[in-house]
Amino acid sequence: MLVQILFYLFGAFLVASALGVIVARNPVHSALALVLCFVTSAAIWLLLEAEFLAVVLVLVYVGAVMVLFLFVVMMLDIDLAELRSGFTRYAWLGWITAGVVIVEIVGVVTARNLGVDVTRGTVPLPEDYSNTAELGNVLYTRFAYPFELAAMLLLVAIIAAIALTMRRRPGLKVQDVAKQVAVRREERVRIVKMDPEKRP
Amino acid sequence: MASETTLTWATVAPAIAEIYLAIAVCVLLLVDVFYGEKRRGLTPTLTLAALALGALLTAQFGAVTERVTLFNGMFVADELGHFLKLAGFVFVGFALLYSRTYLEQREILKGEYYVLALTALLGIFVMVSAASLLTMYIGVELLALSVYAMVAFDRDSGIAAESAMKYFVLGSIASGALLYGMSIVYGVTGTLSLDELAGQLRGELSAGVILGLVFIVVAVAFKLGAVPFHMWLPDVYHGAPTSVTLFIGTAPKIAYFALALRLLAEGLQGAVAEWSQMLAALAVLTLVVGNVVAIVQSNLKRMLAYSTISNVGFIVLGFVAGTPEGYSAALYYTLVYVLMSLGTFGVILLASRKGFEADELDHYKGLHARDPMLAFVMMVLMFSTAGIPPFVGFWAKLRIIQELWATSHPWLILIAIVMSVVGAFYYLRVVKLMYFDPPGELPATERNTGARVALGLNAAAVVLLGLLPGPLLDLCARLLH
């Protein structure tokens, strides 16, 4: 009973914040609403006993991705009026897409012949069950091959990002730390000997 | 859990190509960091050596006599995979050999280019040997990400950046469709393994499987470049640096053949009636649009992009047949096509000079007078791609038509033949420009001996395989018995 109350509570917050993402006029408000969206869905995952995913969602999306997102939104000077001009021209496309999605969702919810039992409830897991440990177990045994390949994928992303953005421009003022450390007194200080002058 | 299998030499040897390549990528990356700046030509030379060594190791230790699965059913090793990996090493080696001078002259001869080419090859191998939806998807992404970066590699070129952006956005949509289809199929059947999937899908198919299948077919068609999912192909071929166009147009086609074979023909073989209908419609559109639109192109790279589309139509026709013989005809066509486009883009690379891209059709006027060897090679390749005997392209088209006849698809045969005749026009126009038009004021062609020898070998292979088509045909038939 408590679980159900919590589910509906978080569900209501989730729907409300998701609406907030798309109706907010200020992009910063949209991004903040998205953060709330992620936090409430993490709570729903906790109710489903997927605590690892819930924690990762908060850490990765709320902690890293959304902060980056906010940075970008705040740094870019987005002209909202210009962005909105001509937006209604594509409204018909949006309505069609929304219509298709609604039909699909109704189809999935009402369908009983997709060949899969989607309404089966979850069996409660024993108290000492840790899905972090389970995930670690299968990730490094059964899924070791795709796991290693995913690591290669990240390596490719790093190489590509560096190759496409790093550029040595001529005349760029950069520090050479080794040179700074190796500097000697003679290169910096010049002692000038001069005769003392008499006060007139 | 399935961790009973201990790691021994026997359980990893069939994956030697992948393991070796991953290590080679890391080593090359480190060598390039420390010595790449001082010695410009080091990484390119080492990459070619690494490819040669990889081919030798794979040939020596990677061979299998029967189909085995490794890594808990994530990886399949069979004779087909072994052969395709060897072919991948060779094709990528040739592509990099042709590109070197071109890259040097445009000041994009950097270590990262070669590393990305190797990671793309790794992606190709992963796709060739994928036995699960998960590994197939990771292979697709590994190849795609490497290639997107290669297209954008020339950062001073606006058109390259534009085409990279288009490729990236459209490619992401295709990846999304693939993942969506796979997750639906997984949700309905509860298995990621392609073997188990093939075992489960028998008799009446549920609506969920067909829904997932539609998305998978869309993604496969996009990756191959079949109409109406071909929009990215001309822009990318045209906008990318020619060396990258050469790369995209060759080795990855093997991977996309494997994608279609492993997913549709093996994993979803229970749905063959459904997907072969979808592919038949795609093939007809692809043949018509590809050949007709190619006629009006004035840019050679764009024309070859549409020619690629029309050739993809033939490869798709091989799958429409839906029999192992049909797949072997598609395999033969893919290999032959890759061999021919390797040479064609190689000619474009050699005809270009510093600050001059020989990518307009007009740039080939009177090529015979300026460079007889290049013109002759191009003529052989154009005749072969048009499907004129005795060159190898003829046998490839003939095999596809034979298999369509055997599975009684008369209308498809008619369209394929009519469209081949239409296609012959724009291939022969190139020959006419080279031999019968007066040469204009154009820069001299490139005299790189290594690339010229490779190009000569490439053209010789097209002629020899055309005169003696037996061995390769038998091989393809045996690999897909």
XYZ file of C-alpha atoms in Angstrom:
681
model
C 0.000 0.000 0.000
C 2.771 2.396 0.986
C 4.656 1.423 -2.164
C 1.635 2.271 -4.277
C 1.174 5.633 -2.613
C 4.860 6.404 -3.192
C 4.637 5.278 -6.812
C 1.716 7.575 -7.575
C 3.362 10.428 -5.697
C 6.611 10.128 -7.651
C 4.714 9.404 -10.849
C 2.730 12.620 -10.479
C 5.922 14.581 -9.859
C 7.550 12.928 -12.861
C 4.704 13.807 -15.218
C 4.480 17.358 -13.857
C 8.217 17.983 -14.208
C 8.266 16.420 -17.693
C 5.542 18.862 -18.686
C 7.619 21.610 -17.121
C 10.546 20.714 -19.391
C 8.555 21.421 -22.525
C 6.352 24.333 -21.419
C 8.928 26.431 -19.539
C 9.835 29.572 -21.463
C 13.275 29.889 -19.950
C 15.743 27.153 -21.037
C 17.368 27.172 -17.597
C 14.012 26.374 -15.999
C 13.557 23.585 -18.546
C 16.907 22.077 -17.612
C 16.124 22.284 -13.907
C 12.752 20.616 -14.495
C 14.638 17.850 -16.320
C 16.797 17.371 -13.227
C 13.650 16.903 -11.134
C 12.410 14.499 -13.809
C 15.552 12.358 -13.443
C 15.453 12.385 -9.651
C 11.831 11.216 -9.531
C 12.461 8.475 -12.087
C 15.422 7.363 -9.966
C 13.010 7.104 -7.045
C 10.657 4.963 -9.145
C 13.565 2.685 -10.012
C 14.270 2.330 -6.300
C 10.692 1.142 -5.885
C 11.428 -1.485 -8.557
C 14.440 -2.654 -6.493
C 16.893 -1.472 -9.137
C 18.983 0.536 -6.691
C 22.160 0.481 -8.772
C 20.463 2.042 -11.784
C 18.814 4.624 -9.552
C 22.135 5.697 -8.061
C 23.847 5.763 -11.455
C 21.030 7.839 -12.914
C 21.474 10.452 -10.207
C 25.261 10.404 -10.366
C 25.673 10.433 -14.137
C 22.671 12.354 -15.428
C 21.906 14.715 -12.572
C 25.480 15.095 -11.401
C 27.350 15.288 -14.677
C 25.238 15.522 -17.816
C 22.722 18.075 -16.586
C 25.388 20.298 -15.049
C 27.165 20.327 -18.398
C 23.848 21.045 -20.062
C 23.202 24.007 -17.778
C 26.674 25.335 -18.467
C 26.064 25.188 -22.209
C 22.605 26.786 -21.940
C 23.960 29.612 -19.824
C 27.061 30.208 -21.918
C 25.349 30.264 -25.292
C 23.525 33.459 -26.007
C 20.293 32.006 -27.298
C 17.903 34.458 -28.864
C 14.550 33.008 -27.940
C 12.475 35.289 -30.132
C 14.433 34.239 -33.208
C 14.275 30.594 -32.206
C 10.503 30.766 -31.853
C 9.857 32.561 -35.126
C 8.446 30.146 -37.644
C 8.062 27.474 -34.986
C 4.345 27.177 -35.656
C 5.079 26.359 -39.276
C 6.135 22.887 -38.168
C 3.244 22.452 -35.734
C 1.417 20.071 -38.099
C 4.451 17.760 -38.088
C 4.454 17.811 -34.298
C 0.736 17.001 -34.150
C 1.176 14.058 -36.545
C 4.119 12.704 -34.528
C 2.204 13.130 -31.272
C -0.791 11.372 -32.811
C 1.318 8.414 -33.955
C 2.953 8.116 -30.532
C -0.422 8.217 -28.759
C -1.793 5.490 -31.037
C 1.318 3.397 -30.369
C 1.101 3.799 -26.609
C -2.594 2.937 -26.577
C -1.773 -0.062 -28.784
C 0.940 -1.314 -26.445
C -1.151 -0.783 -23.316
C -4.239 -2.517 -24.697
C -2.498 -5.200 -26.763
C -2.453 -8.720 -25.386
C -1.075 -10.468 -28.465
C 2.412 -8.978 -28.845
C 3.683 -12.385 -27.791
C 4.978 -11.132 -24.477
C 3.431 -10.926 -21.029
C 4.065 -7.309 -20.107
C 1.796 -7.196 -17.070
C 3.608 -9.833 -15.025
C 4.449 -8.446 -11.570
C 7.939 -8.614 -10.119
C 8.763 -11.184 -7.470
C 10.318 -9.545 -4.401
C 14.004 -10.335 -4.117
C 15.631 -11.674 -0.930
C 16.921 -9.119 1.532
C 20.645 -9.769 1.063
C 20.429 -9.549 -2.747
C 22.610 -6.828 -4.227
C 22.071 -6.039 -7.849
C 25.320 -4.056 -7.919
C 27.233 -7.256 -7.142
C 25.134 -9.252 -9.625
C 25.724 -6.684 -12.342
C 29.454 -6.736 -11.650
C 29.427 -10.520 -11.847
C 27.805 -10.803 -15.254
C 29.553 -7.748 -16.665
C 33.000 -9.264 -16.202
C 32.106 -12.868 -17.057
C 29.214 -13.403 -19.439
C 29.431 -9.978 -21.025
C 33.208 -9.561 -20.901
C 33.505 -9.411 -24.707
C 30.940 -6.639 -25.316
C 32.265 -4.873 -22.211
C 35.775 -4.716 -23.661
C 34.380 -3.575 -26.995
C 32.470 -0.799 -25.263
C 35.808 0.294 -23.830
C 37.196 0.445 -27.390
C 34.166 2.522 -28.359
C 34.994 5.064 -25.659
C 38.622 5.101 -26.814
C 37.438 5.909 -30.354
C 35.292 8.731 -28.987
C 38.316 10.202 -27.189
C 40.583 9.915 -30.242
C 37.945 11.440 -32.507
C 37.208 14.317 -30.131
C 40.877 15.177 -29.753
C 41.686 14.786 -33.441
C 38.795 17.035 -34.428
C 39.226 19.805 -31.871
C 42.878 20.070 -30.884
C 44.664 22.565 -33.047
C 48.099 24.084 -32.560
C 47.666 27.664 -33.619
C 50.785 29.701 -34.350
C 51.418 32.630 -32.030
C 49.415 31.127 -29.187
C 50.626 32.264 -25.758
C 51.115 29.129 -23.687
C 53.117 28.310 -20.617
C 56.028 25.896 -20.870
C 56.235 24.599 -17.327
C 59.560 22.796 -17.808
C 61.121 25.991 -19.084
C 59.681 27.952 -16.190
C 61.082 25.526 -13.647
C 64.486 25.321 -15.294
C 64.968 29.056 -15.369
C 68.141 30.368 -13.650
C 68.734 33.551 -11.772
C 71.019 34.927 -14.447
C 68.214 34.907 -17.026
C 65.850 36.935 -14.915
C 67.868 39.317 -12.728
C 70.422 41.721 -14.070
C 72.614 43.409 -11.497
C 73.673 46.805 -12.682
C 76.772 48.277 -11.093
C 76.814 52.022 -11.045
C 78.640 54.681 -9.161
C 76.758 56.359 -6.368
C 75.699 59.798 -7.356
C 76.131 62.780 -5.190
C 73.125 64.632 -3.976
C 73.180 67.980 -5.682
C 26.303 -18.389 -14.446
C 28.146 -19.081 -17.618
C 31.682 -18.529 -16.418
C 32.618 -22.222 -16.542
C 34.632 -21.825 -19.721
C 38.217 -21.180 -18.835
C 40.390 -19.096 -21.096
C 42.770 -21.244 -23.081
C 44.521 -20.687 -26.377
C 41.921 -22.809 -28.140
C 39.032 -20.689 -26.856
C 40.504 -17.358 -27.938
C 42.468 -18.280 -31.080
C 39.495 -17.784 -33.457
C 39.236 -14.202 -32.147
C 42.887 -13.465 -32.831
C 42.069 -10.853 -35.470
C 40.040 -8.749 -33.020
C 42.460 -9.151 -30.098
C 45.481 -8.374 -32.251
C 43.835 -5.330 -33.806
C 42.786 -3.873 -30.444
C 46.368 -4.205 -29.197
C 47.768 -2.786 -32.428
C 45.499 0.278 -32.096
C 46.802 0.972 -28.583
C 50.456 0.464 -29.576
C 50.147 2.687 -32.654
C 48.471 5.370 -30.591
C 51.375 5.411 -28.143
C 54.015 5.340 -30.874
C 52.264 8.238 -32.568
C 52.132 10.283 -29.361
C 55.886 10.000 -28.801
C 57.335 9.857 -32.316
C 54.528 10.986 -34.631
C 55.525 14.668 -34.563
C 59.171 14.037 -35.302
C 58.751 11.471 -38.047
C 55.629 12.112 -40.115
C 55.700 8.944 -42.156
C 56.221 6.546 -39.270
C 52.608 5.843 -38.278
C 51.373 5.260 -41.864
C 54.181 2.796 -42.542
C 53.675 1.020 -39.223
C 49.941 0.790 -39.866
C 50.523 -1.000 -43.166
C 53.007 -3.336 -41.445
C 50.458 -3.957 -38.682
C 47.795 -4.844 -41.268
C 50.159 -7.266 -43.017
C 51.116 -8.920 -39.722
C 47.453 -9.094 -38.732
C 46.552 -10.828 -41.983
C 49.371 -13.337 -41.462
C 48.377 -14.064 -37.844
C 44.727 -14.437 -38.791
C 45.542 -16.754 -41.674
C 47.835 -18.838 -39.464
C 45.923 -19.079 -36.175
C 42.411 -17.793 -36.815
C 41.210 -20.567 -39.129
C 38.359 -22.774 -37.965
C 37.088 -25.930 -39.577
C 33.542 -25.665 -38.254
C 31.249 -23.082 -36.727
C 32.081 -22.386 -33.059
C 30.826 -19.756 -30.637
C 33.092 -18.120 -28.058
C 32.764 -15.713 -25.145
C 29.466 -17.161 -23.892
C 27.805 -17.145 -27.284
C 28.657 -13.517 -28.054
C 31.112 -14.307 -30.843
C 30.824 -16.708 -33.735
C 33.794 -18.025 -35.668
C 33.174 -19.730 -38.985
C 34.900 -20.027 -42.333
C 32.930 -17.111 -43.729
C 34.049 -14.834 -40.901
C 37.667 -15.943 -41.300
C 37.640 -15.196 -45.015
C 35.901 -11.839 -44.609
C 38.437 -10.757 -41.989
C 41.333 -11.574 -44.303
C 39.571 -9.626 -47.055
C 39.094 -6.730 -44.621
C 42.824 -6.586 -43.890
C 43.670 -6.574 -47.599
C 41.058 -3.990 -48.632
C 41.941 -1.575 -45.825
C 45.644 -2.023 -46.603
C 45.074 -1.090 -50.256
C 42.848 1.844 -49.303
C 45.508 3.287 -46.985
C 48.235 2.718 -49.567
C 46.329 4.755 -52.173
C 45.521 7.554 -49.731
C 48.956 8.422 -48.400
C 50.103 11.011 -50.969
C 46.660 12.565 -51.032
C 46.660 13.017 -47.268
C 50.202 14.370 -47.307
C 49.346 17.031 -49.877
C 46.324 18.205 -47.928
C 48.272 18.233 -44.662
C 45.952 15.776 -42.971
C 48.500 12.967 -42.798
C 48.143 12.441 -39.070
C 48.455 9.398 -36.874
C 44.847 9.646 -35.735
C 43.609 9.087 -39.283
C 45.316 5.715 -39.382
C 44.243 4.791 -35.868
C 40.628 5.603 -36.767
C 40.934 3.459 -39.892
C 42.063 0.552 -37.712
C 39.262 1.026 -35.182
C 36.817 1.086 -38.100
C 38.314 -2.228 -39.226
C 37.860 -3.574 -35.702
C 34.210 -2.569 -35.917
C 33.943 -4.432 -39.220
C 35.428 -7.579 -37.641
C 33.073 -7.372 -34.672
C 30.103 -7.175 -37.036
C 31.404 -10.039 -39.160
C 31.693 -12.248 -36.073
C 28.670 -11.050 -34.120
C 26.542 -13.827 -32.644
C 24.374 -11.646 -30.453
C 22.300 -8.515 -30.949
C 24.470 -6.744 -28.394
C 27.817 -7.342 -30.114
C 26.283 -6.539 -33.491
C 25.125 -3.159 -32.216
C 28.490 -2.340 -30.638
C 30.233 -3.293 -33.889
C 27.923 -1.010 -35.878
C 28.690 1.884 -33.542
C 32.430 1.231 -33.492
C 32.545 1.376 -37.275
C 30.180 4.342 -37.556
C 31.894 6.532 -34.947
C 35.310 5.990 -36.514
C 33.983 6.827 -39.954
C 32.125 9.981 -38.857
C 35.365 11.332 -37.436
C 37.261 10.439 -40.611
C 34.766 12.341 -42.779
C 35.277 15.469 -40.671
C 39.044 14.980 -40.570
C 39.899 17.839 -42.928
C 38.882 20.625 -40.580
C 39.539 23.481 -42.972
C 37.005 22.144 -45.461
C 33.491 23.453 -44.955
C 31.887 20.873 -47.225
C 33.540 18.023 -45.307
C 32.220 19.385 -42.013
C 28.756 19.689 -43.516
C 28.713 16.147 -44.827
C 30.116 14.801 -41.550
C 27.296 16.519 -39.686
C 24.663 15.093 -42.044
C 26.220 11.640 -41.798
C 26.352 11.845 -38.018
C 22.757 12.980 -37.550
C 21.250 10.574 -40.084
C 23.516 7.746 -38.922
C 22.375 8.294 -35.353
C 18.760 7.956 -36.454
C 19.607 4.680 -38.189
C 21.437 3.421 -35.090
C 18.415 4.399 -33.048
C 16.135 2.438 -35.385
C 18.439 -0.585 -35.165
C 18.538 -0.445 -31.373
C 14.783 0.066 -31.180
C 14.128 -2.928 -33.429
C 16.583 -5.066 -31.494
C 15.077 -4.130 -28.144
C 11.578 -4.971 -29.363
C 12.769 -8.353 -30.638
C 14.606 -8.931 -27.348
C 11.557 -7.895 -25.347
C 9.322 -10.336 -27.218
C 11.680 -13.318 -27.407
C 13.771 -12.770 -24.277
C 17.062 -13.637 -25.946
C 19.955 -11.659 -27.387
C 21.634 -14.636 -29.031
C 21.071 -14.894 -32.774
C 21.210 -18.705 -32.669
C 18.509 -18.903 -29.992
C 16.479 -16.312 -31.885
C 16.602 -18.476 -35.006
C 15.464 -21.439 -32.916
C 12.551 -19.547 -31.365
C 11.086 -17.898 -34.428
C 9.263 -20.724 -36.096
C 5.777 -20.859 -37.545
C 3.390 -17.996 -36.857
C 5.210 -14.784 -35.934
C 3.860 -12.485 -33.250
C 3.086 -8.861 -34.064
C 5.942 -7.738 -31.809
C 8.581 -9.583 -33.821
C 7.330 -8.089 -37.070
C 7.344 -4.597 -35.543
C 10.957 -5.094 -34.465
C 11.844 -6.575 -37.854
C 10.603 -3.462 -39.657
C 12.975 -1.273 -37.670
C 15.885 -3.645 -38.236
C 15.245 -3.720 -42.000
C 15.142 0.093 -42.053
C 18.488 0.264 -40.256
C 20.107 -2.318 -42.550
C 18.783 -0.480 -45.620
C 20.146 2.780 -44.276
C 23.587 1.371 -43.619
C 23.718 -0.215 -47.081
C 22.348 2.943 -48.680
C 19.181 1.472 -50.219
C 16.489 3.860 -51.470
C 14.585 5.564 -49.749
C 17.217 5.565 -46.996
C 20.031 6.645 -49.322
C 19.932 10.433 -48.836
C 23.159 10.579 -46.831
C 25.245 8.687 -49.363
C 25.742 11.208 -52.220
C 26.420 14.074 -49.814
C 28.922 12.080 -47.791
C 30.704 10.659 -50.844
C 30.897 14.108 -52.390
C 31.822 16.091 -49.282
C 34.320 13.797 -47.614
C 38.007 13.948 -48.564
C 38.427 11.486 -51.467
C 40.622 9.179 -49.391
C 37.801 8.883 -46.868
C 35.259 8.310 -49.642
C 37.495 5.488 -50.822
C 37.537 4.058 -47.300
C 33.769 4.322 -46.770
C 33.025 2.876 -50.184
C 35.081 -0.283 -49.704
C 35.715 -2.295 -46.511
C 32.566 -1.209 -44.594
C 30.419 -2.743 -47.361
C 31.677 -6.152 -46.208
C 30.482 -5.316 -42.711
C 27.061 -4.248 -43.941
C 26.781 -7.473 -45.930
C 27.583 -9.306 -42.681
C 25.017 -7.162 -40.846
C 22.292 -8.217 -43.278
C 23.444 -11.833 -43.304
C 23.825 -12.344 -39.550
C 20.707 -10.422 -38.529
C 18.223 -11.212 -41.274
C 19.404 -14.406 -42.942
C 20.626 -16.131 -39.762
C 18.946 -14.617 -36.704
C 15.591 -13.790 -38.256
C 15.497 -16.641 -40.792
C 12.086 -17.578 -39.428
C 10.776 -14.272 -40.822
C 12.288 -14.719 -44.291
C 8.934 -14.348 -46.045
C 8.346 -10.984 -44.389
C 11.736 -9.389 -44.831
C 12.369 -10.613 -48.347
C 9.171 -8.824 -49.436
C 10.337 -5.616 -47.787
C 13.770 -5.962 -49.389
C 12.257 -6.622 -52.835
C 10.439 -3.276 -52.733
C 13.637 -1.555 -51.546
C 15.708 -3.229 -54.270
C 13.436 -2.067 -57.094
C 13.463 1.536 -55.834
C 17.216 1.384 -55.304
C 17.965 0.127 -58.805
C 15.736 2.690 -60.483
C 16.696 5.764 -58.459
C 20.406 4.915 -58.324
C 20.824 4.403 -62.062
C 18.541 7.160 -63.295
C 19.855 9.873 -60.985
C 23.481 8.949 -61.710
C 22.983 9.952 -65.356
C 22.522 13.644 -64.564
C 25.513 14.013 -62.254
C 28.430 16.146 -63.377
C 30.602 15.357 -60.372
C 32.390 12.004 -60.593
C 32.304 11.332 -56.832
C 28.571 12.036 -56.752
C 28.014 9.877 -59.821
C 29.909 7.030 -58.169
C 27.779 7.512 -55.053
C 24.646 6.872 -57.115
C 26.460 4.003 -58.799
C 27.062 2.589 -55.308
C 23.351 2.889 -54.603
C 22.488 0.996 -57.777
C 25.028 -1.719 -56.950
C 23.570 -2.008 -53.457
C 20.296 -2.750 -55.238
C 21.906 -5.874 -56.713
C 23.303 -6.955 -53.331
C 19.839 -6.557 -51.809
C 18.405 -8.646 -54.684
C 20.699 -11.492 -53.589
C 19.022 -11.398 -50.181
C 15.565 -11.223 -51.757
C 16.188 -14.692 -53.195
C 16.251 -15.898 -49.583
C 18.348 -19.027 -50.237
C 21.959 -19.837 -49.269
C 22.814 -19.641 -52.992
C 21.270 -16.168 -53.101
C 23.371 -15.076 -50.118
C 26.500 -16.487 -51.739
C 25.693 -14.498 -54.900
C 25.311 -11.384 -52.717
C 28.654 -12.150 -51.046
C 30.326 -12.526 -54.438
C 28.770 -9.293 -55.643
C 29.893 -7.442 -52.511
C 33.498 -8.621 -52.822
C 33.646 -7.820 -56.526
C 32.055 -4.427 -56.016
C 34.491 -3.528 -53.241
C 37.413 -4.558 -55.455
C 36.158 -2.354 -58.289
C 35.334 0.720 -56.228
C 38.719 0.427 -54.515
C 40.312 0.880 -57.927
C 37.927 3.592 -59.118
C 38.506 5.845 -56.129
C 42.196 5.005 -56.297
C 42.242 6.518 -59.805
C 40.558 9.690 -58.508
C 43.181 9.941 -55.764
C 46.037 9.585 -58.239
C 44.502 12.071 -60.676
C 44.330 14.724 -57.932
C 47.207 17.022 -57.037
C 47.935 19.474 -54.272
C 45.181 22.073 -54.365
C 43.322 20.285 -57.155
C 40.548 17.734 -56.717
C 39.932 15.673 -59.848
C 36.315 15.052 -58.940
C 34.433 16.653 -61.842
C 33.708 14.564 -64.915
C 35.313 17.301 -67.053
C 38.621 16.693 -65.298
C 38.835 13.343 -67.073
C 38.642 14.728 -70.586
C 41.508 13.335 -72.602
C 43.046 11.533 -69.647
C 44.458 8.998 -72.104
C 46.704 11.625 -73.661
C 47.996 12.795 -70.294
C 48.311 9.513 -68.430
C 47.652 6.342 -70.466
C 48.028 3.942 -67.550
C 45.480 5.713 -65.351
C 43.035 5.984 -68.251
C 43.404 2.282 -69.059
C 42.834 1.208 -65.458
C 39.776 3.448 -65.235
C 38.437 2.006 -68.487
C 38.797 -1.564 -67.208
C 37.026 -0.623 -63.972
C 34.214 1.228 -65.725
C 33.605 -1.672 -68.140
C 33.617 -4.066 -65.234
C 31.239 -1.999 -63.094
C 28.897 -1.652 -66.063
C 28.809 -5.451 -66.238
C 30.465 -5.972 -69.601
C 32.096 -9.379 -70.162
C 34.800 -10.630 -69.758
C 35.363 -8.443 -66.697
C 34.428 -9.669 -63.242
C 31.477 -7.298 -62.790
C 29.612 -9.274 -65.447
C 29.820 -12.525 -63.494
C 28.625 -10.801 -60.328
C 25.500 -9.497 -62.054
C 24.963 -12.839 -63.798
C 25.099 -14.784 -60.501
C 22.438 -12.541 -58.935
C 20.183 -12.926 -61.972
C 20.675 -16.715 -61.964
C 19.571 -16.924 -58.345
C 16.543 -14.713 -59.006
C 15.656 -17.045 -61.869
C 16.052 -20.097 -59.639
C 13.668 -18.577 -57.079
C 11.324 -17.377 -59.893
C 11.325 -13.611 -59.637
C 10.927 -12.714 -63.357
C 9.901 -9.098 -62.768
C 12.916 -8.392 -60.615
C 15.177 -9.859 -63.310
C 13.581 -7.612 -65.918
C 14.101 -4.493 -63.800
C 17.679 -5.490 -62.967
C 18.577 -5.969 -66.636
C 16.859 -2.797 -67.859
C 18.525 -0.760 -65.148
C 21.934 -2.297 -65.912
C 21.552 -1.090 -69.492
C 20.624 2.397 -68.252
C 23.628 2.288 -65.942
C 26.003 1.324 -68.742
C 25.434 4.786 -70.225
C 27.120 6.766 -67.487
C 29.984 4.308 -67.066
C 30.736 4.386 -70.782
C 30.501 8.196 -70.795
C 33.567 8.274 -68.540
C 35.439 6.088 -71.028
C 34.355 8.362 -73.873
C 35.574 11.454 -72.002
C 38.939 9.854 -71.329
C 39.646 8.519 -74.811
C 37.789 10.646 -77.348
C 37.694 14.153 -75.894
C 40.565 16.639 -76.266
C 42.589 17.128 -73.085
C 42.177 20.472 -71.347
C 44.601 22.524 -69.303
C 44.861 20.426 -66.169
C 47.619 19.648 -63.662
C 49.615 16.471 -64.269
C 48.631 13.308 -62.417
C 50.349 11.909 -59.342
C 53.434 9.666 -59.871
C 53.517 7.636 -56.687
C 55.114 4.328 -57.694
C 53.802 2.290 -54.745
C 50.219 3.373 -55.308
C 50.573 2.789 -59.063
C 51.789 -0.777 -58.567
C 48.890 -1.424 -56.196
C 46.451 0.064 -58.695
C 47.898 -2.135 -61.441
C 47.435 -5.217 -59.237
C 43.898 -4.101 -58.493
C 43.017 -3.790 -62.191
C 44.768 -7.081 -62.941
C 42.605 -8.762 -60.294
C 39.479 -7.371 -61.975
C 40.588 -8.793 -65.333
C 41.881 -12.123 -63.997
C 38.825 -12.820 -61.841
C 36.759 -12.029 -64.909
C 38.662 -14.486 -67.111
C 38.798 -17.173 -64.417
C 35.690 -16.618 -62.286
C 35.560 -20.241 -61.059
C 37.661 -20.265 -57.865
C 36.089 -17.235 -56.180
C 32.577 -18.344 -57.179
C 33.208 -21.800 -55.714
C 34.659 -20.267 -52.576
C 31.623 -18.043 -52.046
C 29.300 -20.980 -52.602
C 31.274 -23.113 -50.121
C 31.360 -20.408 -47.429
C 27.564 -20.184 -47.411
C 26.785 -23.773 -48.367
